[in-house]
Short mmCIF file of C-alpha atoms in Angstrom, two decimals:
data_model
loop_
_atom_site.label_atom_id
_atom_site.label_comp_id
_atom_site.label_asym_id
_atom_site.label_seq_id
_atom_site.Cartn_x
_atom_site.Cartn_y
_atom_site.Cartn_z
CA UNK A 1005 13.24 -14.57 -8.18
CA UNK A 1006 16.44 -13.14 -7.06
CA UNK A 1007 16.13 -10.35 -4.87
CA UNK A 1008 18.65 -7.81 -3.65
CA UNK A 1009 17.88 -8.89 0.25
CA UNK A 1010 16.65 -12.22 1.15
CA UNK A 1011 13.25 -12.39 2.22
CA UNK A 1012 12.61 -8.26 1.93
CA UNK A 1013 9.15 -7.68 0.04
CA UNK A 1014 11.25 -5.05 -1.86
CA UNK A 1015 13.69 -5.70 -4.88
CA UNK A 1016 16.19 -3.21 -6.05
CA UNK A 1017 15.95 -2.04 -9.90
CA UNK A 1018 19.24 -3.92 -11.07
CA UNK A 1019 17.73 -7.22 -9.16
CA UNK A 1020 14.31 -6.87 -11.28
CA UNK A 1021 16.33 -6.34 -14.23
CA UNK A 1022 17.70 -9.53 -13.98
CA UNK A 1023 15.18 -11.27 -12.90
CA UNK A 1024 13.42 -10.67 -15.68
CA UNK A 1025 16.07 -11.60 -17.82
CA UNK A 1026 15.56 -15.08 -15.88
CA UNK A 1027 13.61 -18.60 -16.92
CA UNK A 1028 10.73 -17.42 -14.59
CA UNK A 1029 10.38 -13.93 -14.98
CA UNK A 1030 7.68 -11.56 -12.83
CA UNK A 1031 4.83 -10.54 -13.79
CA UNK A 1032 4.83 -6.49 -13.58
CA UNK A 1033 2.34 -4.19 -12.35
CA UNK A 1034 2.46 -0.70 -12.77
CA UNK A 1035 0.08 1.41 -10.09
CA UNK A 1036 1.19 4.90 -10.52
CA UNK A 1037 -1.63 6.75 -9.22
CA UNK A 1038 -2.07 10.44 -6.87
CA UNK A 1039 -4.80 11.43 -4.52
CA UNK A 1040 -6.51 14.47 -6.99
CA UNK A 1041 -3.92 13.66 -9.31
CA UNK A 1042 -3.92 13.54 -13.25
CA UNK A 1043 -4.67 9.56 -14.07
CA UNK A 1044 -1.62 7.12 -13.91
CA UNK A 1045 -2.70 5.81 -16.80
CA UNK A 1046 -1.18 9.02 -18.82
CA UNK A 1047 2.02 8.32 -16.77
CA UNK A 1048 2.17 4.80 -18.22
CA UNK A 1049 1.20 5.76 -21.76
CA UNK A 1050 4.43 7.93 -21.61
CA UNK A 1051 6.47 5.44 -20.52
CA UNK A 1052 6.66 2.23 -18.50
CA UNK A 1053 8.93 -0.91 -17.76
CA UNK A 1054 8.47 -3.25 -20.67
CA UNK A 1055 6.01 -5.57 -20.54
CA UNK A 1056 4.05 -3.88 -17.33
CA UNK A 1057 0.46 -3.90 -17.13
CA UNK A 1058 -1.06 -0.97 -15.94
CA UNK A 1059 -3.53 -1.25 -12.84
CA UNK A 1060 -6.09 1.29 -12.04
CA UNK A 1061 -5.73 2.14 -8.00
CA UNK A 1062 -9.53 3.12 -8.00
CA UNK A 1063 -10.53 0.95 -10.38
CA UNK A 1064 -9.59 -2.28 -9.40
CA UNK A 1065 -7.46 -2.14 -6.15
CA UNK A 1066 -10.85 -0.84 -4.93
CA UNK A 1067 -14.23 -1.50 -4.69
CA UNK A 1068 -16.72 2.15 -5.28
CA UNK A 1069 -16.73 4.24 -1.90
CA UNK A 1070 -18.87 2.95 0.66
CA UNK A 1071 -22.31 5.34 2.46
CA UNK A 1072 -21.40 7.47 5.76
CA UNK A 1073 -19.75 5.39 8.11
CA UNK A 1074 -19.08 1.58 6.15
CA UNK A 1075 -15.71 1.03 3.78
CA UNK A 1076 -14.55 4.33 3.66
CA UNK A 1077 -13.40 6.19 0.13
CA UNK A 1078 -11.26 2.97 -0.89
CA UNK A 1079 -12.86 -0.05 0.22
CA UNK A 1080 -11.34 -3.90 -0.54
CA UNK A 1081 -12.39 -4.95 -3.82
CA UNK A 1082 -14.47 -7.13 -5.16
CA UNK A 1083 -12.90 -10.43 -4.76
CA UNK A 1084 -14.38 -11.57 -8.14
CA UNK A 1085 -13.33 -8.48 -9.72
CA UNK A 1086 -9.94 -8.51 -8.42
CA UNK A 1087 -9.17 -11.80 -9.26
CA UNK A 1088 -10.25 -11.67 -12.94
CA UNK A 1089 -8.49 -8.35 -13.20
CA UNK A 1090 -5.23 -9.66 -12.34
CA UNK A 1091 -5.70 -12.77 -14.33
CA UNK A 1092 -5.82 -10.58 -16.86
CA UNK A 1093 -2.41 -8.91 -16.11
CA UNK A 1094 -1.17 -12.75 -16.39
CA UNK A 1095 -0.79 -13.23 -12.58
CA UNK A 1096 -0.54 -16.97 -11.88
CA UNK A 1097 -0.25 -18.44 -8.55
CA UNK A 1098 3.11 -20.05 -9.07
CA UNK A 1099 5.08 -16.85 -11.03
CA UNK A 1100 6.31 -14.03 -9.26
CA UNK A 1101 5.16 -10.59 -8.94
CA UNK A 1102 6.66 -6.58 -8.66
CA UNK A 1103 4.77 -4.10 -8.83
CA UNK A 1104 5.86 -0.50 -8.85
CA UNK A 1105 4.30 3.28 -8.87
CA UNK A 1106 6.40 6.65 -9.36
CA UNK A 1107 8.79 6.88 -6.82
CA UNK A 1108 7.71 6.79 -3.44
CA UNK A 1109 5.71 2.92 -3.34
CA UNK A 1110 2.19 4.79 -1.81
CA UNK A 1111 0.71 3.33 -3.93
CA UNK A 1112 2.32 0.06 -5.16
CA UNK A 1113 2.38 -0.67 -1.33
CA UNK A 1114 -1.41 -1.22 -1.82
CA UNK A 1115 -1.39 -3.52 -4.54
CA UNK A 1116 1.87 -5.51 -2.95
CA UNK A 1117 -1.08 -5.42 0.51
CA UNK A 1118 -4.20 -6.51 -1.41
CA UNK A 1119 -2.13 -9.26 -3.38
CA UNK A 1120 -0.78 -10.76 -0.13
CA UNK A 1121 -4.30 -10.40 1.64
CA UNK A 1122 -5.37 -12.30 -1.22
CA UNK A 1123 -3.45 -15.06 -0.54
CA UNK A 1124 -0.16 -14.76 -3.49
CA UNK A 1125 2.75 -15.99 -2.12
CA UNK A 1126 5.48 -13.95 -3.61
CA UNK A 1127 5.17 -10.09 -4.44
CA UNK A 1128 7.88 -7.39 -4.29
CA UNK A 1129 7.62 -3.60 -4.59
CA UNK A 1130 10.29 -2.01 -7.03
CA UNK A 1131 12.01 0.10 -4.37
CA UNK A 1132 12.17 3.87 -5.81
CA UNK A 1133 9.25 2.41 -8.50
CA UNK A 1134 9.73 3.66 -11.92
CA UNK A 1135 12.16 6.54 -10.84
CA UNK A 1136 14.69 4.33 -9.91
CA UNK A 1137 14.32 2.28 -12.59
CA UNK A 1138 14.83 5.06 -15.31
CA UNK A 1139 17.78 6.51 -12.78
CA UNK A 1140 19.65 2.97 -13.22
CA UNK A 1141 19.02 3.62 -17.14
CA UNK A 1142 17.26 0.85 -17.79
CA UNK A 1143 14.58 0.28 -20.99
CA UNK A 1144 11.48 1.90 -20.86
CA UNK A 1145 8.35 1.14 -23.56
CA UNK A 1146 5.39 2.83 -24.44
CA UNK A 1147 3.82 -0.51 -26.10
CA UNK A 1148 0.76 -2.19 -24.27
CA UNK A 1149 1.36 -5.67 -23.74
CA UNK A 1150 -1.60 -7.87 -24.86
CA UNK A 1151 -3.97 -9.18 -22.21
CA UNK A 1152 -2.36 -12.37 -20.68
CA UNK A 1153 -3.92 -15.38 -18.99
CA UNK A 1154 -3.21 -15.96 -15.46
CA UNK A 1155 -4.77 -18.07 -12.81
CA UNK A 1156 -4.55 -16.95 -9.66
CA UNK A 1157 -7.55 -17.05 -7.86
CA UNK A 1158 -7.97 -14.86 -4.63
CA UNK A 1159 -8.48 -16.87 -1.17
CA UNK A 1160 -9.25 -13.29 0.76
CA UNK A 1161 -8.08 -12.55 4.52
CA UNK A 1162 -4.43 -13.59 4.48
CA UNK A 1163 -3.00 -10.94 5.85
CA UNK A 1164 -5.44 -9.43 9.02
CA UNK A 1165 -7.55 -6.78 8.64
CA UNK A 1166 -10.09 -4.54 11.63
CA UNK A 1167 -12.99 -2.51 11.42
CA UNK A 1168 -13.83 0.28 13.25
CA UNK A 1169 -14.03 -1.53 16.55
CA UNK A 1170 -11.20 -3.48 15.97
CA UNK A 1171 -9.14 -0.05 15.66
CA UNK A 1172 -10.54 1.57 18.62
CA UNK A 1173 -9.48 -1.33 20.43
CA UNK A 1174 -6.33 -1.26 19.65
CA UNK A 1175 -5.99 2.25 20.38
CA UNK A 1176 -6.59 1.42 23.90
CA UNK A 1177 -5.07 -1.79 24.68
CA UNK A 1178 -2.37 -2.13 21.78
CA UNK A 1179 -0.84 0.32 19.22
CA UNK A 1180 -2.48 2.11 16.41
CA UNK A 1181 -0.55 4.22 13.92
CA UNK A 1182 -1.89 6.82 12.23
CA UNK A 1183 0.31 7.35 8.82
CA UNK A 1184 -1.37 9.98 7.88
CA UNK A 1185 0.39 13.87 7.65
CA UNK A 1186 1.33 15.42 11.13
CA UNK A 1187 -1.05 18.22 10.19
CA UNK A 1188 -4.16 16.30 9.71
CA UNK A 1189 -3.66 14.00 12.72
CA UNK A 1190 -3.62 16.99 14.78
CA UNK A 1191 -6.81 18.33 12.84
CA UNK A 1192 -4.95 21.55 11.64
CA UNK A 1193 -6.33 20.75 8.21
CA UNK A 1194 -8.56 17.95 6.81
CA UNK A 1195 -8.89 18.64 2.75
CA UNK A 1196 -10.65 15.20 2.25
CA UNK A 1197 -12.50 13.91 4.95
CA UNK A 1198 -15.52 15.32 7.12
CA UNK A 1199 -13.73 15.38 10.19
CA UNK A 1200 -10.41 16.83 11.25
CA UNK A 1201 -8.32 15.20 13.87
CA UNK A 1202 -7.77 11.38 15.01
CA UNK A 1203 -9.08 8.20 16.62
CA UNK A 1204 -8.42 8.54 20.24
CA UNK A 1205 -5.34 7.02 21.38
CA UNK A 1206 -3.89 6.77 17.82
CA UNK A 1207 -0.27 7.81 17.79
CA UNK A 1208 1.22 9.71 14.38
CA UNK A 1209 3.88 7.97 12.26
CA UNK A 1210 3.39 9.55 8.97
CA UNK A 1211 4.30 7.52 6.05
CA UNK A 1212 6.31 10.07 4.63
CA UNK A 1213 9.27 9.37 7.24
CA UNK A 1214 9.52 5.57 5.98
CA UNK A 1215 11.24 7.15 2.74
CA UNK A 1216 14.07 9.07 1.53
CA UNK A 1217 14.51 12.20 -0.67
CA UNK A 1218 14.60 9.31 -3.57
CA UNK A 1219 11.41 7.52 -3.03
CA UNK A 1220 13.36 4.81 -1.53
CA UNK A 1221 12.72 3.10 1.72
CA UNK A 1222 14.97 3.57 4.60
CA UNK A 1223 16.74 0.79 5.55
CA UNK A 1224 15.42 -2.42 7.60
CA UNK A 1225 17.17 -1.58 10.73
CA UNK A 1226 16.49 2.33 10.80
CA UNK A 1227 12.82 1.72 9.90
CA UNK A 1228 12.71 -1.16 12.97
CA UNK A 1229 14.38 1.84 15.45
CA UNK A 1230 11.32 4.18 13.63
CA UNK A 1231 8.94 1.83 14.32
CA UNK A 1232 10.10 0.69 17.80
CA UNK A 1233 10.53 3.99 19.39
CA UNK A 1234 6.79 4.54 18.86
CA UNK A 1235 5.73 1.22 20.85
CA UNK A 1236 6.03 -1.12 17.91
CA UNK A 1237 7.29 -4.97 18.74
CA UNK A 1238 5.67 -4.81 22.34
CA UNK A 1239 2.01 -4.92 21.73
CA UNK A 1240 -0.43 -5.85 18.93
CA UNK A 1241 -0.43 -3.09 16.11
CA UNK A 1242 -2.47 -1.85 13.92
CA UNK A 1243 -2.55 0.95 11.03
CA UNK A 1244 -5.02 3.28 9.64
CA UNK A 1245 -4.18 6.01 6.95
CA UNK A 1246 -6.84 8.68 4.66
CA UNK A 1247 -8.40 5.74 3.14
CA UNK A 1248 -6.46 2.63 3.40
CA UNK A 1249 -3.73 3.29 0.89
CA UNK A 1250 -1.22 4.91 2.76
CA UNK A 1251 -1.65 2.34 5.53
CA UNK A 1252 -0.63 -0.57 3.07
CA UNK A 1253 2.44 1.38 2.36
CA UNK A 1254 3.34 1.57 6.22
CA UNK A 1255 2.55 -1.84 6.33
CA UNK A 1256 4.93 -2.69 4.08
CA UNK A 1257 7.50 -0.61 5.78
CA UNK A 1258 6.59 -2.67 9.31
CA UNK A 1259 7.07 -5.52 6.82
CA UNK A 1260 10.96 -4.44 5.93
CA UNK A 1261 11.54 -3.78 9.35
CA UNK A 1262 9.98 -7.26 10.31
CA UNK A 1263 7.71 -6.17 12.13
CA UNK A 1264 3.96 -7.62 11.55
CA UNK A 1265 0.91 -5.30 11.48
CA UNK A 1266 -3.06 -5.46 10.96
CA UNK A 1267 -4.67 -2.80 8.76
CA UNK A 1268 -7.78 -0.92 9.55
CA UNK A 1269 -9.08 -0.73 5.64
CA UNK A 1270 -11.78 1.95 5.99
CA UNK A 1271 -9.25 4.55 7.75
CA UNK A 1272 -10.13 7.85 8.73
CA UNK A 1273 -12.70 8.42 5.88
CA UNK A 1274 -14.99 5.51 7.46
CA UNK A 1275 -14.34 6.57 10.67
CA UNK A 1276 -14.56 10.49 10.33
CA UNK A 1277 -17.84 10.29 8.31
CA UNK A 1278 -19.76 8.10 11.60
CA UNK A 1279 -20.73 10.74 13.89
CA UNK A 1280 -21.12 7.89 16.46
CA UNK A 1281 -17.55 7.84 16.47
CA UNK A 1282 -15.07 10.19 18.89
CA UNK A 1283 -12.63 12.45 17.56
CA UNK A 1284 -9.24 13.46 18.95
CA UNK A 1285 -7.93 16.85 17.92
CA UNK A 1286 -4.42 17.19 19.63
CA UNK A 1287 -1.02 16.85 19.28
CA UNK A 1288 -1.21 13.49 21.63
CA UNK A 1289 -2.65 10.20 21.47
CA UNK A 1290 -5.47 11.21 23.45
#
């Protein structure tokens, strides 16, 4: 698939356009989704990229919420029920995949995670998702495509994952980002989650910086100075988020700025609701 930057996991709207204008043409995903948010699937009735599938964030980039203290509010999926989802959407192991979400890739930067943890070898994120796409005036459809037949079968833990111990590990001996809103790593607010406040020794990076006023991502080598001014490159790094969407999303943008990281899947709401667990509520790592 041709991309607008060698190797990136993001393509550019006019590269997707012609790439699927191509022999082999990606398979699309659309995840628009919002935390408290009106459905995306009411987004994609409206209007998608023709011949998108639309994936349920919740429903099947997700497994139900786990109890107090195990998976958090968006735990991995089922690895049955992912796989025969996306087989569904006509993901095969040898065709190319984009997915895409609004604007901003919060989302889409999940499914782009999950489908590299589960072992597919080549997935891009539409950079600016389907705001960039209509911006570049491109078609958009309001047809369902029928249900295709794919056969990509998961092969789980491709990309690295930690629990809870894993993260608080790292927090001491490596570097764990916390992507989540300045505010609610310094426990000024929490709307979501029992707890206010952070894992000790977490440092704040939210993923709201990784972006421009478009949605897009900022480029490679301004995300690598981001990135690298808050200890990244030196020491083994992981990220946590809310729930473990946001965190795929920063992931990414480590990705861009080639710079590998581990995710911490059950985030803050795993951690927050274990009252074993110590909470941090400054404005420093500590």
């Amino acid at each position: 698939m041709t991309t607008n930057n060698d190797g990136s996991p993001l393509i550019s709207a006019a590269a997707l356009n012609e790439a699927l204008g191509s022999a082999r043409p990606p398979v699309l995903l659309d995840v628009r989704w919002q935390l408290g948010g009106p459905p995306g699937i009411e987004d994609y009735a409206a209007g998608h990229l023709p011949g998108a599938h639309f994936v349920s964030l919740d429903g099947e980039l997700a497994a139900p919420a786990g109890p107090p203290g195990r998976g958090g509010r968006h735990p991995l999926p089922d690895t049955e029920e992912f796989g025969a989802a996306l087989r569904r959407f006509g993901v095969s192991a040898d065709r190319p995949v984009v997915v895409y979400d609004g604007a901003t890739s919060l989302a889409a930067g999940r499914a782009w995670w999950l489908l590299r943890w589960a072992g597919h070898p080549d997935v891009r994120v539409l950079d600016g998702g389907f705001a960039a796409w209509q911006e570049a005036g491109l078609p958009v459809a309001t047809e369902v495509p029928p249900v295709e037949a794919g056969d990509f079968k998961p092969v789980p833990g491709q990309l690295p994952t930690v629990d809870g111990d894993g993260a608080a590990a790292l927090a001491r001996t490596g570097l764990l980002l916390d992507a989540r809103a300045g505010e609610r790593y310094r426990g000024e607010t929490e709307p979501i989650d029992p707890r206010a406040g952070h894992i000790p020794g977490a440092v704040s990076a939210p993923t709201t910086e990784n972006v421009g006023p478009d949605g897009r991502f900022r480029p490679a080598a301004e995300l690598a100075e981001r990135f690298r001014a808050l200890g990244a490159g030196e020491r083994e790094l992981a990220v946590y988020c809310g729930s473990g969407v946001t965190a795929a999303h920063q992931i990414l943008a480590l990705a861009v700025a080639g710079l590998p990281a581990t995710l911490y899947p059950g985030s803050w709401s795993e951690w927050s609701s274990d009252e074993s667990r110590p909470v941090a509520v400054t404005d420093q790592p500590g």
